[in-house]
Coordinates of C-alpha atoms in Angstrom, one line a residue:
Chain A
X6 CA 8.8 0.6 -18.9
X7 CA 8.5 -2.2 -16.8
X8 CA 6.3 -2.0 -13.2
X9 CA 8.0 -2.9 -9.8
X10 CA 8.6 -6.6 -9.3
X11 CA 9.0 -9.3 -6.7
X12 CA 9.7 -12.4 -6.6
X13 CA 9.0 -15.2 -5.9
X14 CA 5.3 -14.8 -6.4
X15 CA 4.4 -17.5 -4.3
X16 CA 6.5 -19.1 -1.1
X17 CA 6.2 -22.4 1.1
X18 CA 8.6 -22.5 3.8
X19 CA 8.0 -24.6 6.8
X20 CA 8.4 -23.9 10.6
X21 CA 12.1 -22.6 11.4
X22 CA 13.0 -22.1 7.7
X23 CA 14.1 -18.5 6.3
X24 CA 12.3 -16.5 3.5
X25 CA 14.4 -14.0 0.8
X26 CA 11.4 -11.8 -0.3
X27 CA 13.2 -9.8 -3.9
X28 CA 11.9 -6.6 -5.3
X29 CA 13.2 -4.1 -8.3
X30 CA 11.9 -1.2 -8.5
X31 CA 10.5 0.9 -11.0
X32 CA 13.5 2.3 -13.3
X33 CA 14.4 5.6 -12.1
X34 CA 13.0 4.9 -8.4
X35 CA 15.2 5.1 -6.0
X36 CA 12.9 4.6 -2.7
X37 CA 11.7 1.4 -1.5
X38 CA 9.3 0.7 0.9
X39 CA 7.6 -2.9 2.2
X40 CA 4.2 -3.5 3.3
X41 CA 2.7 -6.8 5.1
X42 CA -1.1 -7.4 4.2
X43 CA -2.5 -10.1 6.3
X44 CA -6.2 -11.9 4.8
X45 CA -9.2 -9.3 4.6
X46 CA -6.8 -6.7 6.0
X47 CA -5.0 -3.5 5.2
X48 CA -1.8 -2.7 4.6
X49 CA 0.8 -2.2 7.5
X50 CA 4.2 -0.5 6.6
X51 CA 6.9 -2.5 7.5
X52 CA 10.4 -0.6 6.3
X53 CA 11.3 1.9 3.7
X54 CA 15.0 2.1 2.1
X55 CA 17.0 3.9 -0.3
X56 CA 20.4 2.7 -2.3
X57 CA 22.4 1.5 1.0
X58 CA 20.6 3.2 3.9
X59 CA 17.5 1.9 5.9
X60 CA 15.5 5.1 6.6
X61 CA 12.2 4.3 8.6
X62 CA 12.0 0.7 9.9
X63 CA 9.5 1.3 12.7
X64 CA 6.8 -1.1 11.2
X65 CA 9.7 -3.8 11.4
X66 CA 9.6 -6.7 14.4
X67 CA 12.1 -6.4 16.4
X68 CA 13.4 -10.2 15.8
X69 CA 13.7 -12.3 12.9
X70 CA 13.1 -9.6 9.8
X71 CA 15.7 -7.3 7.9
X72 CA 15.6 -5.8 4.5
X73 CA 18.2 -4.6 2.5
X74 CA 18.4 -2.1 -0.7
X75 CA 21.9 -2.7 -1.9
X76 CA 23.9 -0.2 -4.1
X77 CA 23.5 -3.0 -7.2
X78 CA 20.9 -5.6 -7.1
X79 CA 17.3 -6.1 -5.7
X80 CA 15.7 -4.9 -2.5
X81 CA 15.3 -8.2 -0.2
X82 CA 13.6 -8.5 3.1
X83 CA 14.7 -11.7 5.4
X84 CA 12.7 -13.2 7.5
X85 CA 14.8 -16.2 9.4
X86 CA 13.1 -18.5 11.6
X87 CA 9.8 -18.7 10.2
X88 CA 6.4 -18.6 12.0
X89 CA 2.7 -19.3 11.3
X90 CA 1.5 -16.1 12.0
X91 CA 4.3 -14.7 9.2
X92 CA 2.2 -16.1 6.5
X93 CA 0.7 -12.9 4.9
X94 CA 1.3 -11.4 1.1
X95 CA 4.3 -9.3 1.3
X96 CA 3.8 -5.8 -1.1
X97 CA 7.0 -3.6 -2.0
X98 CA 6.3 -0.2 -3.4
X99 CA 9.1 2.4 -5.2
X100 CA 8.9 5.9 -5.8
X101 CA 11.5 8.5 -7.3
X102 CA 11.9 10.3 -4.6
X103 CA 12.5 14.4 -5.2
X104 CA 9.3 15.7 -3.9
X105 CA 7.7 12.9 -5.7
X106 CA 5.3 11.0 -2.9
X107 CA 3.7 8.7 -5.3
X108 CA 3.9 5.1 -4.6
X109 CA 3.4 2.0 -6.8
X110 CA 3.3 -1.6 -6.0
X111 CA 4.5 -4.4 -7.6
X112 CA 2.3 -7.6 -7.3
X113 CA 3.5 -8.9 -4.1
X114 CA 5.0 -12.2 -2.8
X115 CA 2.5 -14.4 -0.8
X116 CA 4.0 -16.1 2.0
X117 CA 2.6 -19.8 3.5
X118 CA 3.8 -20.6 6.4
X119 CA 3.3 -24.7 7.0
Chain B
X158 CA 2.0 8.3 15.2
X159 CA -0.3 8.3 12.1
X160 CA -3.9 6.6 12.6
X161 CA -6.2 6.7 9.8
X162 CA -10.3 5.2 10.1
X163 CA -11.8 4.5 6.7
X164 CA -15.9 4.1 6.4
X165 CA -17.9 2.3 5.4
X166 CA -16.2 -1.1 5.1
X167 CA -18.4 -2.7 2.9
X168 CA -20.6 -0.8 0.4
X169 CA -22.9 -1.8 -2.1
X170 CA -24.0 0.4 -4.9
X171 CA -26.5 0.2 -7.9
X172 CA -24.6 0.1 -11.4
X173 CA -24.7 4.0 -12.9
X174 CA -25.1 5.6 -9.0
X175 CA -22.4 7.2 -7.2
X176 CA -20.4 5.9 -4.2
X177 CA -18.8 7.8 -1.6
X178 CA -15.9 6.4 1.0
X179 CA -14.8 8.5 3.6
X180 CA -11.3 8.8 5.9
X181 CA -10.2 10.7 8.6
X182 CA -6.7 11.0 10.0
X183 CA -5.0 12.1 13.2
X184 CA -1.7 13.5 11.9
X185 CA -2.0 16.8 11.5
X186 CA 1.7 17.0 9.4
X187 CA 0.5 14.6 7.3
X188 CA 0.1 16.6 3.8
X189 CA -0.2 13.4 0.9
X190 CA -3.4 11.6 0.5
X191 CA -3.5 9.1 -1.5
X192 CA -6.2 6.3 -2.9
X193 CA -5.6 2.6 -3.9
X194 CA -7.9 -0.4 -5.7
X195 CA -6.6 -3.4 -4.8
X196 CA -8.9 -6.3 -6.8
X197 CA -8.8 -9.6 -5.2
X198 CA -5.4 -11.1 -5.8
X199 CA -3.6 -8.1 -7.1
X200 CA -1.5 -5.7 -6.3
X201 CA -2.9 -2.3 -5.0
X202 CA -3.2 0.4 -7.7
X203 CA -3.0 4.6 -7.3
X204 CA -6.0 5.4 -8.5
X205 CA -6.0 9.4 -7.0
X206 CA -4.0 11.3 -4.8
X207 CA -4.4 14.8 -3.5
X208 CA -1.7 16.9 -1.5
X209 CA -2.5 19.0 1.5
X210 CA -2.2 22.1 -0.3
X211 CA -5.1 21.4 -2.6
X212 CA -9.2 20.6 -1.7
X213 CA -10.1 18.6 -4.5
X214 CA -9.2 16.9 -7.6
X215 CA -11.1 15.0 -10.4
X216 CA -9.7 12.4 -12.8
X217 CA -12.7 11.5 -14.9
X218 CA -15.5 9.3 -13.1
X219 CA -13.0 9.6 -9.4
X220 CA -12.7 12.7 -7.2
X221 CA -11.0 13.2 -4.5
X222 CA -11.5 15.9 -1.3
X223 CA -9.8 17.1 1.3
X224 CA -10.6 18.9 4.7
X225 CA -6.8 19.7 6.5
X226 CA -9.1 21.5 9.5
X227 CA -11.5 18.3 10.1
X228 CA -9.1 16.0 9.0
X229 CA -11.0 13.9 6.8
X230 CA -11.1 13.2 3.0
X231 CA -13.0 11.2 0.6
X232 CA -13.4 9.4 -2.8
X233 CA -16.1 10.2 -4.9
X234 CA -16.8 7.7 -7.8
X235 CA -20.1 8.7 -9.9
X236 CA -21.6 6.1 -12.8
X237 CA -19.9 3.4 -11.2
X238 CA -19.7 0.5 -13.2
X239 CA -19.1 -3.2 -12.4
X240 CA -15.6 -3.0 -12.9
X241 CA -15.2 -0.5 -10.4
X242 CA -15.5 -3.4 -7.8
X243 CA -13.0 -3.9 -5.5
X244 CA -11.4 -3.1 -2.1
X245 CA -10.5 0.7 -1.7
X246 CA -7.7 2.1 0.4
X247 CA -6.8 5.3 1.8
X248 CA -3.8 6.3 3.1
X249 CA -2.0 9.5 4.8
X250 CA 1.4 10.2 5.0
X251 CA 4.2 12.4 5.6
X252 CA 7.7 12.0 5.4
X253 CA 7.1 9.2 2.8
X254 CA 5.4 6.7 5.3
X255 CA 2.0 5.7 4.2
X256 CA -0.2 4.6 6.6
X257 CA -3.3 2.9 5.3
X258 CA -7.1 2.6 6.6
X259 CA -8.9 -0.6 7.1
X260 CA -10.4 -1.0 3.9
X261 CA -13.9 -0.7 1.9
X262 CA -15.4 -3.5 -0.4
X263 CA -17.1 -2.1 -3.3
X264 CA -20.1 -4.1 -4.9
X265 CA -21.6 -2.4 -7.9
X266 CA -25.1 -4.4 -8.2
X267 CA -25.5 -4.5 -12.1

């Protein structure tokens, strides 16, 4: 039963340039959620999705990021136009859903920022 | 919205004694509690979790306790060992949106 995963792993992107952070979830999770975790820090929550529909995306800036969970495929958040301050390891989560609050991570994408 | 303070944020413990990390939130709707080790490079791992309806819960060496009217909980781990080093999270929520505290770095001295 395989864990939640992202890819890529690791990312370079320079100044200006966009980033396509992918994550599957857990089989039979149909909740997504995305957390940004900058060096010696915590965890902020960023967005959380289901199949098609965004449902909390207060942790998202306003400008340059948007994350999509469509109905076949991989969760992806976008961030266009690449900063410094973006670099940070990017963490999805999944969880059934149902009552079921439980999250669990997959092993994150770690953004660099050059 | 949801604020969550986690204490201490380091915390260094002699192999075979118990540490104790503590967290308060401000929420008063939030009703899921739970705890994460993250080790350094990895992905953070649900170690405990306790809903609002309960005041403790035990899984082997970890427990967990909850106080809904002072709105704080804590982990308990007891005979830590060294592989019980790490950073430890807590996290409230409600409505599925976890909100995390700061952090505490475990050091088990061996």
């Amino acid at each position: 039963n395989a864990g939640v995963m992202q890819n890529p792993r690791h990312l370079v992107r320079r100044r200006g340039q966009e980033a396509r952070l992918r994550c599957s979830p857990m089989k039979g999770h149909s909740h997504v959620y995305w957390y940004r975790q900058l060096p010696e820090e915590g965890l902020k929550f960023m967005v959380y999705l289901q199949k098609e529909n965004i449902i909390d995306e207060s942790g998202m800036p306003k400008e340059r990021f948007s994350a999509e969970f469509p109905k076949e495929g991989p969760s992806i958040l976008r961030i266009q136009q690449v900063v410094r301050g973006d670099s940070a390891a990017y963490f999805c989560a999944s969880s059934p859903g149902q009552g079921s609050y439980e999250q669990y991570f997959g092993p994150g994408t770690r953004l660099t920022v050059t | 919205g949801e604020n969550v303070e986690q204490h201490p944020s380091t915390l260094s413990v002699q192999e075979g004694d118990s540490a104790v990390i503590k967290c308060t939130y401000s929420d008063s709707a939030s009703n899921y509690f739970p705890w994460y080790k993250q080790e350094l490079g990895k992905r953070p791992q649900l170690i405990i979790d306790i809903r609002s309806n309960v005041g403790e819960k035990k899984d082997q060496r970890i427990a967990v306790t909850l106080n809904k009217t002072a709105k704080h909980f804590s982990l308990h781990i007891t005979e830590t060992q060294p592989e019980d080093s790490a950073v430890y999270f807590c996290a409230a929520s409600r409505a599925e949106k976890l909100t995390f505290g700061t952090g505490t770095r475990l050091t088990i001295i061996p």
